[in-house]
């Protein structure tokens, strides 16, 4: 699968952009664990236009995570154009590697974003959605522009098959589709049939990436085989489980499940993740923002509640590493 001149190989696996999750430390770890491409947290166009330091910082990427996409969102065309230009120059503005792809978020369902017409809220205004996309594509002619979106706003307006053609016609170079409507949020089961229809449309020639309910090797292989997508994007299933990319690739190559990493191996991954987070953000922020991950790494361990509580409340670097070592000793 190629996006512009970016060759991601056959049946690539991509880490979905997720707010407060896909920071630089997690992106690097997922790349090390087999993700073929990663995306930043979504960056507000309004924040970039205001020169807000937090928004600009989200565009900081590193060579070791490339290829990486910077995802922007918003509902005002002028701001989206300026944000795209800033993402195109992220290496100068935020330091590091910069963006290999500029991605537009038309998929986020949370009320604070969709409710004001951004993210998946734009699915109610397809003409405006397409116009903004066209303006962004024209603003960064030397950078591939991609889109992530949903099936539609609700059950009565699943517009993705027609919308995909229109987005392709204004110049995007790949399309990621989450198999739910905005009204579904993350409830119910992702419907891949419409994703398959987009891929089967003879007019479509850009890569189609499927997203939604991919949790293991069998579900990924079934999505590739049944719906013919070019790539798969994985989001929530990666929480505390960055090796999911390696698991899926193992299953697709060998036809059987990869052996589960041992507790000691998970401890080493968690320690690697924590070090990356501390290197990137320092203390205490690097610890605060690791908590959502640390609470997931060791799901299912018996009699683990007290240790988990200590792990997600401590702000002491040495105590956290000591706790992780104790997990390896006591549960390994």
PDB file of C-alpha atoms in Angstrom, residues 12-222:
ATOM      1  CA  UNK A  12       0.000  -2.602   6.685  1.00  0.00           C
ATOM      2  CA  UNK A  13      -1.194  -2.015  10.239  1.00  0.00           C
ATOM      3  CA  UNK A  14      -1.570   1.581  11.405  1.00  0.00           C
ATOM      4  CA  UNK A  15      -1.911   3.037  14.893  1.00  0.00           C
ATOM      5  CA  UNK A  16      -5.012   5.248  15.072  1.00  0.00           C
ATOM      6  CA  UNK A  17      -4.723   8.843  16.269  1.00  0.00           C
ATOM      7  CA  UNK A  18      -6.167   9.047  19.780  1.00  0.00           C
ATOM      8  CA  UNK A  19      -6.326  12.047  22.081  1.00  0.00           C
ATOM      9  CA  UNK A  20      -4.281  11.626  25.283  1.00  0.00           C
ATOM     10  CA  UNK A  21      -3.041   8.239  24.048  1.00  0.00           C
ATOM     11  CA  UNK A  22      -0.868   8.437  20.938  1.00  0.00           C
ATOM     12  CA  UNK A  23       1.859  10.667  22.283  1.00  0.00           C
ATOM     13  CA  UNK A  24       5.427  10.284  21.085  1.00  0.00           C
ATOM     14  CA  UNK A  25       6.332   7.609  23.651  1.00  0.00           C
ATOM     15  CA  UNK A  26       3.432   5.341  22.695  1.00  0.00           C
ATOM     16  CA  UNK A  27       3.980   5.925  18.991  1.00  0.00           C
ATOM     17  CA  UNK A  28       7.623   4.865  19.211  1.00  0.00           C
ATOM     18  CA  UNK A  29       6.715   1.779  21.228  1.00  0.00           C
ATOM     19  CA  UNK A  30       4.029   0.752  18.728  1.00  0.00           C
ATOM     20  CA  UNK A  31       6.443   1.196  15.838  1.00  0.00           C
ATOM     21  CA  UNK A  32       8.916  -1.041  17.654  1.00  0.00           C
ATOM     22  CA  UNK A  33       6.118  -3.582  18.108  1.00  0.00           C
ATOM     23  CA  UNK A  34       5.203  -3.766  14.429  1.00  0.00           C
ATOM     24  CA  UNK A  35       2.972  -0.796  13.555  1.00  0.00           C
ATOM     25  CA  UNK A  36       3.754   0.259   9.982  1.00  0.00           C
ATOM     26  CA  UNK A  37       2.608   3.845  10.474  1.00  0.00           C
ATOM     27  CA  UNK A  38       1.502   5.973  13.420  1.00  0.00           C
ATOM     28  CA  UNK A  39      -0.451   9.190  13.900  1.00  0.00           C
ATOM     29  CA  UNK A  40      -0.242  12.002  16.408  1.00  0.00           C
ATOM     30  CA  UNK A  41      -3.014  12.932  18.768  1.00  0.00           C
ATOM     31  CA  UNK A  42      -5.436  15.143  16.863  1.00  0.00           C
ATOM     32  CA  UNK A  43      -4.347  18.765  16.767  1.00  0.00           C
ATOM     33  CA  UNK A  44      -6.938  21.579  16.887  1.00  0.00           C
ATOM     34  CA  UNK A  45      -6.656  23.948  13.958  1.00  0.00           C
ATOM     35  CA  UNK A  46      -7.916  26.825  16.113  1.00  0.00           C
ATOM     36  CA  UNK A  47      -5.125  26.170  18.618  1.00  0.00           C
ATOM     37  CA  UNK A  48      -2.490  26.229  15.898  1.00  0.00           C
ATOM     38  CA  UNK A  49      -3.837  29.459  14.440  1.00  0.00           C
ATOM     39  CA  UNK A  50      -3.765  31.044  17.922  1.00  0.00           C
ATOM     40  CA  UNK A  51      -0.143  29.885  18.232  1.00  0.00           C
ATOM     41  CA  UNK A  52      -1.083  27.868  21.319  1.00  0.00           C
ATOM     42  CA  UNK A  53       2.004  26.105  22.624  1.00  0.00           C
ATOM     43  CA  UNK A  54       0.123  22.923  23.577  1.00  0.00           C
ATOM     44  CA  UNK A  55      -1.245  22.507  20.049  1.00  0.00           C
ATOM     45  CA  UNK A  56       2.145  23.123  18.463  1.00  0.00           C
ATOM     46  CA  UNK A  57       3.807  20.662  20.859  1.00  0.00           C
ATOM     47  CA  UNK A  58       1.476  17.912  19.637  1.00  0.00           C
ATOM     48  CA  UNK A  59       3.117  18.184  16.230  1.00  0.00           C
ATOM     49  CA  UNK A  60       6.530  17.193  17.589  1.00  0.00           C
ATOM     50  CA  UNK A  61       7.602  13.889  16.076  1.00  0.00           C
ATOM     51  CA  UNK A  62      10.864  11.930  15.968  1.00  0.00           C
ATOM     52  CA  UNK A  63      12.777  10.071  13.274  1.00  0.00           C
ATOM     53  CA  UNK A  64      12.388   6.730  15.067  1.00  0.00           C
ATOM     54  CA  UNK A  65       8.602   6.815  14.776  1.00  0.00           C
ATOM     55  CA  UNK A  66       8.455   7.649  11.070  1.00  0.00           C
ATOM     56  CA  UNK A  67       6.430   7.306   8.965  1.00  0.00           C
ATOM     57  CA  UNK A  68       4.081   9.462  10.979  1.00  0.00           C
ATOM     58  CA  UNK A  69       0.968  11.455  10.147  1.00  0.00           C
ATOM     59  CA  UNK A  70      -0.056  14.691  11.856  1.00  0.00           C
ATOM     60  CA  UNK A  71      -3.827  14.819  12.217  1.00  0.00           C
ATOM     61  CA  UNK A  72      -5.679  18.132  12.340  1.00  0.00           C
ATOM     62  CA  UNK A  73      -9.323  18.922  13.006  1.00  0.00           C
ATOM     63  CA  UNK A  74     -11.662  21.889  12.865  1.00  0.00           C
ATOM     64  CA  UNK A  75     -14.703  23.315  11.109  1.00  0.00           C
ATOM     65  CA  UNK A  76     -13.457  26.651   9.777  1.00  0.00           C
ATOM     66  CA  UNK A  77     -11.876  26.370   6.343  1.00  0.00           C
ATOM     67  CA  UNK A  78      -9.357  29.200   6.771  1.00  0.00           C
ATOM     68  CA  UNK A  79      -8.101  27.754  10.044  1.00  0.00           C
ATOM     69  CA  UNK A  80      -7.822  24.262   8.581  1.00  0.00           C
ATOM     70  CA  UNK A  81      -5.784  25.592   5.668  1.00  0.00           C
ATOM     71  CA  UNK A  82      -3.411  27.418   7.997  1.00  0.00           C
ATOM     72  CA  UNK A  83      -3.185  24.372  10.280  1.00  0.00           C
ATOM     73  CA  UNK A  84      -2.312  22.168   7.302  1.00  0.00           C
ATOM     74  CA  UNK A  85       0.475  24.531   6.296  1.00  0.00           C
ATOM     75  CA  UNK A  86       1.787  24.491   9.858  1.00  0.00           C
ATOM     76  CA  UNK A  87       1.655  20.696   9.952  1.00  0.00           C
ATOM     77  CA  UNK A  88       3.563  20.672   6.667  1.00  0.00           C
ATOM     78  CA  UNK A  89       6.269  22.729   8.420  1.00  0.00           C
ATOM     79  CA  UNK A  90       6.057  20.931  11.762  1.00  0.00           C
ATOM     80  CA  UNK A  91       9.774  20.135  11.804  1.00  0.00           C
ATOM     81  CA  UNK A  92      10.574  23.857  11.908  1.00  0.00           C
ATOM     82  CA  UNK A  93       7.730  24.805  14.260  1.00  0.00           C
ATOM     83  CA  UNK A  94       7.806  21.914  16.734  1.00  0.00           C
ATOM     84  CA  UNK A  95      11.173  20.312  16.073  1.00  0.00           C
ATOM     85  CA  UNK A  96      11.953  16.737  15.191  1.00  0.00           C
ATOM     86  CA  UNK A  97      11.001  14.785  12.097  1.00  0.00           C
ATOM     87  CA  UNK A  98       7.850  16.579  10.989  1.00  0.00           C
ATOM     88  CA  UNK A  99       4.933  15.023   9.092  1.00  0.00           C
ATOM     89  CA  UNK A 100       5.026  12.416   6.355  1.00  0.00           C
ATOM     90  CA  UNK A 101       1.259  12.830   5.902  1.00  0.00           C
ATOM     91  CA  UNK A 102      -1.295  15.480   6.853  1.00  0.00           C
ATOM     92  CA  UNK A 103      -4.478  13.742   7.982  1.00  0.00           C
ATOM     93  CA  UNK A 104      -7.885  15.379   8.469  1.00  0.00           C
ATOM     94  CA  UNK A 105     -10.067  14.193  11.325  1.00  0.00           C
ATOM     95  CA  UNK A 106     -13.702  13.899  10.258  1.00  0.00           C
ATOM     96  CA  UNK A 107     -14.283  10.957  12.581  1.00  0.00           C
ATOM     97  CA  UNK A 108     -14.010  12.000  16.234  1.00  0.00           C
ATOM     98  CA  UNK A 109     -17.461  11.521  17.813  1.00  0.00           C
ATOM     99  CA  UNK A 110     -17.003  13.210  21.201  1.00  0.00           C
ATOM    100  CA  UNK A 111     -19.557  15.932  21.856  1.00  0.00           C
ATOM    101  CA  UNK A 112     -17.116  18.767  22.542  1.00  0.00           C
ATOM    102  CA  UNK A 113     -15.717  18.298  19.025  1.00  0.00           C
ATOM    103  CA  UNK A 114     -18.568  16.887  16.934  1.00  0.00           C
ATOM    104  CA  UNK A 115     -21.135  19.101  18.644  1.00  0.00           C
ATOM    105  CA  UNK A 116     -19.556  22.233  17.211  1.00  0.00           C
ATOM    106  CA  UNK A 117     -19.308  20.790  13.716  1.00  0.00           C
ATOM    107  CA  UNK A 118     -15.751  19.467  13.741  1.00  0.00           C
ATOM    108  CA  UNK A 119     -14.663  15.819  13.668  1.00  0.00           C
ATOM    109  CA  UNK A 120     -17.578  13.567  12.759  1.00  0.00           C
ATOM    110  CA  UNK A 121     -19.902  16.535  13.197  1.00  0.00           C
ATOM    111  CA  UNK A 122     -18.821  17.502   9.701  1.00  0.00           C
ATOM    112  CA  UNK A 123     -20.674  14.420   8.375  1.00  0.00           C
ATOM    113  CA  UNK A 124     -23.859  16.507   8.608  1.00  0.00           C
ATOM    114  CA  UNK A 125     -22.403  18.986   6.122  1.00  0.00           C
ATOM    115  CA  UNK A 126     -20.821  16.908   3.340  1.00  0.00           C
ATOM    116  CA  UNK A 127     -20.468  19.831   0.926  1.00  0.00           C
ATOM    117  CA  UNK A 128     -18.533  21.822   3.514  1.00  0.00           C
ATOM    118  CA  UNK A 129     -16.503  18.730   4.426  1.00  0.00           C
ATOM    119  CA  UNK A 130     -15.442  18.258   0.810  1.00  0.00           C
ATOM    120  CA  UNK A 131     -14.708  21.971   0.362  1.00  0.00           C
ATOM    121  CA  UNK A 132     -12.452  22.031   3.429  1.00  0.00           C
ATOM    122  CA  UNK A 133     -10.661  18.925   2.210  1.00  0.00           C
ATOM    123  CA  UNK A 134     -10.094  20.467  -1.218  1.00  0.00           C
ATOM    124  CA  UNK A 135      -8.697  23.629   0.367  1.00  0.00           C
ATOM    125  CA  UNK A 136      -6.315  21.627   2.559  1.00  0.00           C
ATOM    126  CA  UNK A 137      -5.092  19.521  -0.372  1.00  0.00           C
ATOM    127  CA  UNK A 138      -4.376  22.685  -2.363  1.00  0.00           C
ATOM    128  CA  UNK A 139      -2.620  24.294   0.611  1.00  0.00           C
ATOM    129  CA  UNK A 140       0.013  21.529   0.921  1.00  0.00           C
ATOM    130  CA  UNK A 141       0.654  20.364  -2.645  1.00  0.00           C
ATOM    131  CA  UNK A 142       3.896  18.580  -1.755  1.00  0.00           C
ATOM    132  CA  UNK A 143       2.466  16.555   1.136  1.00  0.00           C
ATOM    133  CA  UNK A 144      -0.004  13.653   0.932  1.00  0.00           C
ATOM    134  CA  UNK A 145      -3.357  14.562   2.496  1.00  0.00           C
ATOM    135  CA  UNK A 146      -5.505  11.772   3.921  1.00  0.00           C
ATOM    136  CA  UNK A 147      -8.874  11.664   5.692  1.00  0.00           C
ATOM    137  CA  UNK A 148     -10.271   9.626   8.578  1.00  0.00           C
ATOM    138  CA  UNK A 149     -14.044   9.534   8.850  1.00  0.00           C
ATOM    139  CA  UNK A 150     -17.090   7.431   9.740  1.00  0.00           C
ATOM    140  CA  UNK A 151     -19.981   5.876   7.833  1.00  0.00           C
ATOM    141  CA  UNK A 152     -22.207   8.894   8.382  1.00  0.00           C
ATOM    142  CA  UNK A 153     -23.882  10.936  11.091  1.00  0.00           C
ATOM    143  CA  UNK A 154     -26.570   8.378  11.968  1.00  0.00           C
ATOM    144  CA  UNK A 155     -28.350   5.278  10.653  1.00  0.00           C
ATOM    145  CA  UNK A 156     -30.385   7.366   8.232  1.00  0.00           C
ATOM    146  CA  UNK A 157     -27.416   9.134   6.658  1.00  0.00           C
ATOM    147  CA  UNK A 158     -24.682   6.623   5.884  1.00  0.00           C
ATOM    148  CA  UNK A 159     -23.128   8.643   3.091  1.00  0.00           C
ATOM    149  CA  UNK A 160     -19.661   7.125   2.989  1.00  0.00           C
ATOM    150  CA  UNK A 161     -19.811   5.428  -0.439  1.00  0.00           C
ATOM    151  CA  UNK A 162     -20.623   8.650  -2.285  1.00  0.00           C
ATOM    152  CA  UNK A 163     -18.498  10.766   0.060  1.00  0.00           C
ATOM    153  CA  UNK A 164     -15.439   8.602  -0.574  1.00  0.00           C
ATOM    154  CA  UNK A 165     -15.624   9.327  -4.304  1.00  0.00           C
ATOM    155  CA  UNK A 166     -15.960  13.045  -3.690  1.00  0.00           C
ATOM    156  CA  UNK A 167     -12.980  13.081  -1.344  1.00  0.00           C
ATOM    157  CA  UNK A 168     -10.893  11.167  -3.838  1.00  0.00           C
ATOM    158  CA  UNK A 169     -11.911  13.621  -6.568  1.00  0.00           C
ATOM    159  CA  UNK A 170     -10.527  16.597  -4.599  1.00  0.00           C
ATOM    160  CA  UNK A 171      -7.159  14.907  -4.192  1.00  0.00           C
ATOM    161  CA  UNK A 172      -6.809  12.928  -0.964  1.00  0.00           C
ATOM    162  CA  UNK A 173      -4.361  10.050  -1.225  1.00  0.00           C
ATOM    163  CA  UNK A 174      -5.867   7.580   1.255  1.00  0.00           C
ATOM    164  CA  UNK A 175      -9.110   7.227   3.208  1.00  0.00           C
ATOM    165  CA  UNK A 176      -9.604   5.603   6.606  1.00  0.00           C
ATOM    166  CA  UNK A 177     -13.165   4.602   7.483  1.00  0.00           C
ATOM    167  CA  UNK A 178     -14.377   3.719  10.974  1.00  0.00           C
ATOM    168  CA  UNK A 179     -17.285   1.326  10.623  1.00  0.00           C
ATOM    169  CA  UNK A 180     -19.718   3.198  12.867  1.00  0.00           C
ATOM    170  CA  UNK A 181     -21.834   6.335  12.619  1.00  0.00           C
ATOM    171  CA  UNK A 182     -21.231   9.292  14.853  1.00  0.00           C
ATOM    172  CA  UNK A 183     -24.409   8.540  16.800  1.00  0.00           C
ATOM    173  CA  UNK A 184     -23.093   5.085  17.648  1.00  0.00           C
ATOM    174  CA  UNK A 185     -19.982   6.577  19.248  1.00  0.00           C
ATOM    175  CA  UNK A 186     -18.120   3.335  20.118  1.00  0.00           C
ATOM    176  CA  UNK A 187     -21.226   1.303  20.925  1.00  0.00           C
ATOM    177  CA  UNK A 188     -22.412  -1.782  19.121  1.00  0.00           C
ATOM    178  CA  UNK A 189     -20.445  -3.560  16.432  1.00  0.00           C
ATOM    179  CA  UNK A 190     -18.505  -1.898  13.639  1.00  0.00           C
ATOM    180  CA  UNK A 191     -20.179  -2.445  10.249  1.00  0.00           C
ATOM    181  CA  UNK A 192     -17.512  -3.301   7.712  1.00  0.00           C
ATOM    182  CA  UNK A 193     -19.929  -3.959   4.832  1.00  0.00           C
ATOM    183  CA  UNK A 194     -19.956  -0.306   3.738  1.00  0.00           C
ATOM    184  CA  UNK A 195     -16.174  -0.152   4.052  1.00  0.00           C
ATOM    185  CA  UNK A 196     -16.124  -3.122   1.671  1.00  0.00           C
ATOM    186  CA  UNK A 197     -18.487  -1.333  -0.705  1.00  0.00           C
ATOM    187  CA  UNK A 198     -16.160   1.651  -0.844  1.00  0.00           C
ATOM    188  CA  UNK A 199     -13.231  -0.630  -1.598  1.00  0.00           C
ATOM    189  CA  UNK A 200     -15.226  -2.537  -4.261  1.00  0.00           C
ATOM    190  CA  UNK A 201     -16.313   0.668  -6.024  1.00  0.00           C
ATOM    191  CA  UNK A 202     -14.557   0.519  -9.427  1.00  0.00           C
ATOM    192  CA  UNK A 203     -14.135   4.289  -9.384  1.00  0.00           C
ATOM    193  CA  UNK A 204     -11.981   4.190  -6.256  1.00  0.00           C
ATOM    194  CA  UNK A 205      -8.245   3.911  -6.741  1.00  0.00           C
ATOM    195  CA  UNK A 206      -6.786   5.363  -3.531  1.00  0.00           C
ATOM    196  CA  UNK A 207      -5.980   3.068  -0.570  1.00  0.00           C
ATOM    197  CA  UNK A 208      -8.903   2.282   1.735  1.00  0.00           C
ATOM    198  CA  UNK A 209      -8.016   1.640   5.371  1.00  0.00           C
ATOM    199  CA  UNK A 210     -10.558  -0.052   7.642  1.00  0.00           C
ATOM    200  CA  UNK A 211     -10.996   0.733  11.333  1.00  0.00           C
ATOM    201  CA  UNK A 212     -13.193  -0.655  14.085  1.00  0.00           C
ATOM    202  CA  UNK A 213     -13.272  -3.758  16.303  1.00  0.00           C
ATOM    203  CA  UNK A 214      -9.934  -5.190  15.184  1.00  0.00           C
ATOM    204  CA  UNK A 215      -8.696  -6.844  18.346  1.00  0.00           C
ATOM    205  CA  UNK A 216      -6.508  -9.766  17.284  1.00  0.00           C
ATOM    206  CA  UNK A 217      -5.054 -11.738  14.403  1.00  0.00           C
ATOM    207  CA  UNK A 218      -8.253 -13.525  13.329  1.00  0.00           C
ATOM    208  CA  UNK A 219     -10.325 -10.332  13.202  1.00  0.00           C
ATOM    209  CA  UNK A 220      -7.612  -8.547  11.199  1.00  0.00           C
ATOM    210  CA  UNK A 221      -7.177 -11.386   8.730  1.00  0.00           C
ATOM    211  CA  UNK A 222     -10.954 -11.675   8.257  1.00  0.00           C
TER     212      UNK A 222
END
